CSV table of C-alpha atoms in Angstrom, one decimal:
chain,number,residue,atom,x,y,z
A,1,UNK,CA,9.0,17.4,-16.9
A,2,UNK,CA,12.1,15.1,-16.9
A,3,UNK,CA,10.8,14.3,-13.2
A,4,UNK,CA,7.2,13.1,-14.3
A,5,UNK,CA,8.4,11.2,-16.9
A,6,UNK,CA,10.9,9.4,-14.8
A,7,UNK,CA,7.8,8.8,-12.4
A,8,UNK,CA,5.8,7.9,-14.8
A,9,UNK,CA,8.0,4.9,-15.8
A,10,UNK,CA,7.6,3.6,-12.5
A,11,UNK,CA,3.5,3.2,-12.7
A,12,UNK,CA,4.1,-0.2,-14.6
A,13,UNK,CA,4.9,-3.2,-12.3
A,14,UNK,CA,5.1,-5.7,-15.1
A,15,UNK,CA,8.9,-6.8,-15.0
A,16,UNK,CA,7.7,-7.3,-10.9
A,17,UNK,CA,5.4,-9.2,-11.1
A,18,UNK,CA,7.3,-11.5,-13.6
A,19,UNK,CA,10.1,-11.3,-11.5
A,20,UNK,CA,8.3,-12.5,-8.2
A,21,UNK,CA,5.9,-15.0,-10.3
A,22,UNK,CA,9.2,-17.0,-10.9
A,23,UNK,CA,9.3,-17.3,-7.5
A,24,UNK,CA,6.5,-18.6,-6.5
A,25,UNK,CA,5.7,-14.8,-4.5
A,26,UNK,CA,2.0,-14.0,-4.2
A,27,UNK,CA,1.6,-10.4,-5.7
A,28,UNK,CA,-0.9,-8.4,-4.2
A,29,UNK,CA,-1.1,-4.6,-6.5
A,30,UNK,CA,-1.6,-1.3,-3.9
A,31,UNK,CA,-4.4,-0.2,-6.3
A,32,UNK,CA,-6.5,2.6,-6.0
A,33,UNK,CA,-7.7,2.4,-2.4
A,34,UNK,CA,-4.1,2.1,-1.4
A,35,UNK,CA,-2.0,0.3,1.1
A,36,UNK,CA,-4.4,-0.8,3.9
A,37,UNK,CA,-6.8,-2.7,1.4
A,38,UNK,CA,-4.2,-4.3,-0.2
A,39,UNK,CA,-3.1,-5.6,3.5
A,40,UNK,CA,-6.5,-6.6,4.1
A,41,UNK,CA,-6.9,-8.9,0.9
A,42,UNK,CA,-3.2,-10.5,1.7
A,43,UNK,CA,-5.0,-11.5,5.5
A,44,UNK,CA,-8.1,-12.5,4.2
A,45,UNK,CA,-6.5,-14.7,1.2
A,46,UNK,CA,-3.4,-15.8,2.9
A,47,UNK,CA,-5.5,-17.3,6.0
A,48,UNK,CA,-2.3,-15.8,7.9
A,49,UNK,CA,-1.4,-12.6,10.0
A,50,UNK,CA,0.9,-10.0,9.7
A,51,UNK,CA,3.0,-7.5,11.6
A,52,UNK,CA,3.9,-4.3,9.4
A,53,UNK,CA,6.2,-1.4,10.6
A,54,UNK,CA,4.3,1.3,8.6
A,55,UNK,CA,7.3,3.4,8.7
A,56,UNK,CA,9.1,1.2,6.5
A,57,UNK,CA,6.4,1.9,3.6
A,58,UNK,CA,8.4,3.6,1.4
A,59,UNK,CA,7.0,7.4,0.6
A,60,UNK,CA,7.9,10.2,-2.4
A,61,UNK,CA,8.4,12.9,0.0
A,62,UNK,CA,5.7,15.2,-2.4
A,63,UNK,CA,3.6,12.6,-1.4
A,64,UNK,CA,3.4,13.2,1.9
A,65,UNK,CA,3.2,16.9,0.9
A,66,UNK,CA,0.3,16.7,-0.7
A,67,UNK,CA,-1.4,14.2,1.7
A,68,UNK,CA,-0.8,16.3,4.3
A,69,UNK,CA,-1.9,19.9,2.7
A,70,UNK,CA,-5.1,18.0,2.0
A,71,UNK,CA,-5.2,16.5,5.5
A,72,UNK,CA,-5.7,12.6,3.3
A,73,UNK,CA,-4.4,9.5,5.0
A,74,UNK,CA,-1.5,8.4,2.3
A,75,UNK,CA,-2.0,5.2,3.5
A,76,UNK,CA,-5.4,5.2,1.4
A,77,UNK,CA,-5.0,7.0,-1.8
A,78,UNK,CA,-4.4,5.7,-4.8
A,79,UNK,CA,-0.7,3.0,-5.0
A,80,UNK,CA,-0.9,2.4,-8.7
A,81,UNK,CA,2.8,1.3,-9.3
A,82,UNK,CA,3.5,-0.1,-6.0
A,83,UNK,CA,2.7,-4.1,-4.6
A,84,UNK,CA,3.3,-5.6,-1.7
A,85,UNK,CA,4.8,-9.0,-2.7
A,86,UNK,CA,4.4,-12.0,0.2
A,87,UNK,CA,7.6,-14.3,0.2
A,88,UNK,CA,8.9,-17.5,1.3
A,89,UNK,CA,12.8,-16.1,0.0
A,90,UNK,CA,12.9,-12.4,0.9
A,91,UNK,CA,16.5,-11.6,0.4
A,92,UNK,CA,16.7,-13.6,-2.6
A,93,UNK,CA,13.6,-11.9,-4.2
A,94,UNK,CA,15.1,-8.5,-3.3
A,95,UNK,CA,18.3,-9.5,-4.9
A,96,UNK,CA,16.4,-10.3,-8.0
A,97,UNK,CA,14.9,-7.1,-8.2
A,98,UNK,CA,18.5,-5.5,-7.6
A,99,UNK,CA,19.6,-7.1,-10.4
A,100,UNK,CA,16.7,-5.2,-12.1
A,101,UNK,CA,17.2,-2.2,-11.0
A,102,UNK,CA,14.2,-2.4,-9.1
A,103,UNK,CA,13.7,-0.8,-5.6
A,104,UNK,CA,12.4,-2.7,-2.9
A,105,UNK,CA,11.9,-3.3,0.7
A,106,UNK,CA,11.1,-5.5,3.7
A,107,UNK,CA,8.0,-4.1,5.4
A,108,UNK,CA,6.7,-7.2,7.6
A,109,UNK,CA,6.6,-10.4,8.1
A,110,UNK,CA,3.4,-13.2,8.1
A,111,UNK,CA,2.3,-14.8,11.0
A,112,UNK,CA,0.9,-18.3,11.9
A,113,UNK,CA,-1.6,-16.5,14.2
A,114,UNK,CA,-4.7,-13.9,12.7
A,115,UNK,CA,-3.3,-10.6,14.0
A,116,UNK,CA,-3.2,-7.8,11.7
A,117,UNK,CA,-0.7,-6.1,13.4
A,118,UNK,CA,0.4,-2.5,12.4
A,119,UNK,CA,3.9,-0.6,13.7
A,120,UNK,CA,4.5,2.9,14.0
A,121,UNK,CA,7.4,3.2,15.8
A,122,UNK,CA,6.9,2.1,19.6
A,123,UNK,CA,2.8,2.6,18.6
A,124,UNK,CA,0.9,-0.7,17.9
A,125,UNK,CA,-2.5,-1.3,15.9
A,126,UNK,CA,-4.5,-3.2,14.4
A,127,UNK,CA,-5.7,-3.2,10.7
A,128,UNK,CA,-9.6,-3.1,10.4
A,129,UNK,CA,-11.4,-3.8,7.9
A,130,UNK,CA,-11.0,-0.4,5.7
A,131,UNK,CA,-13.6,1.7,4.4
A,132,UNK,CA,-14.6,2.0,0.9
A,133,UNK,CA,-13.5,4.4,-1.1
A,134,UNK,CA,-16.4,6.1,-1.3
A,135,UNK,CA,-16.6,6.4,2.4
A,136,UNK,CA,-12.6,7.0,3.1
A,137,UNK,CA,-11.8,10.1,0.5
A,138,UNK,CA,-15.0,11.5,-1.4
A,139,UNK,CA,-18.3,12.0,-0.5
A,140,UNK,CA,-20.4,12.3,-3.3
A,141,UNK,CA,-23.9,13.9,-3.9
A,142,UNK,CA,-24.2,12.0,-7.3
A,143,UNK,CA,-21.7,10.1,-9.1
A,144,UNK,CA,-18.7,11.8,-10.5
A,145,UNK,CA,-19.2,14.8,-8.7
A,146,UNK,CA,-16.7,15.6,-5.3
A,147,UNK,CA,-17.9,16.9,-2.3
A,148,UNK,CA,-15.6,17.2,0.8
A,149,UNK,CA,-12.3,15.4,1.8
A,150,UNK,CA,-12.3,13.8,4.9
A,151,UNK,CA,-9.5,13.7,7.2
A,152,UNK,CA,-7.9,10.8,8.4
């Protein structure tokens, strides 16, 4: 229990986005369709490209666990609590959330040219456009009600 409440703490992303609002950082919220839409909104917004080592997306390992018991991508569930945060001042903006107590990363880097580049270590892709939700992790017969899984 001590666990989930610790976790649970870490849903709100308030004091982050404050924190990288004074910096002039564009804040772009995981949500509930998860990391690849979120990438998709920063390329379609930004005007700019993108190369992202997916393997520097940070994880909880029960997380993967799960994802992978349920065969789910978890690249497209639900990120409440996380954001990818575009910068001119990385290292400063990391410091900052130091300071905080905050844990952070460098995933990527923008582009001057449209390619959505995605890194898994020596593997390249490309980020499409991503499904919806509907389409990506439940089928549904009627609303509310869950069908099958699909595998990613």
């Amino acid at each position: 229990l001590a666990e989930t409440e610790a976790l649970s703490k870490l849903i709100s992303t308030q004091t982050e986005k404050q924190i990288a609002g004074e910096s002039g950082s564009a804040v772009y919220p995981v949500g509930e369709y998860g990391v690849y839409p979120a990438l998709w909104r920063i390329w379609t917004e930004s005007g700019f490209g993108f190369t992202i080592d997916l393997g520097d997306i940070p994880f909880r390992q029960h997380t993967v666990e799960i994802c992978d018991f349920l065969g789910m991508n978890p690249f497209a569930i639900d990120g409440g609590g996380s954001l990818l945060i575009v910068t001119g001042e990385p290292i400063e903006l990391m410091g900052s959330f130091v300071n905080a107590g905050i844990p952070s990363r460098i995933v990527g880097r923008i582009t001057a040219n449209k390619d959505k580049k995605l890194f898994r270590g020596e593997t390249v892709g490309y980020l499409n456009r991503p499904e919806t939700y509907s389409e990506s992790i439940w089928e549904r017969k009627s609303e509310g009600e869950r069908r099958d899984i699909k595998p990613y």
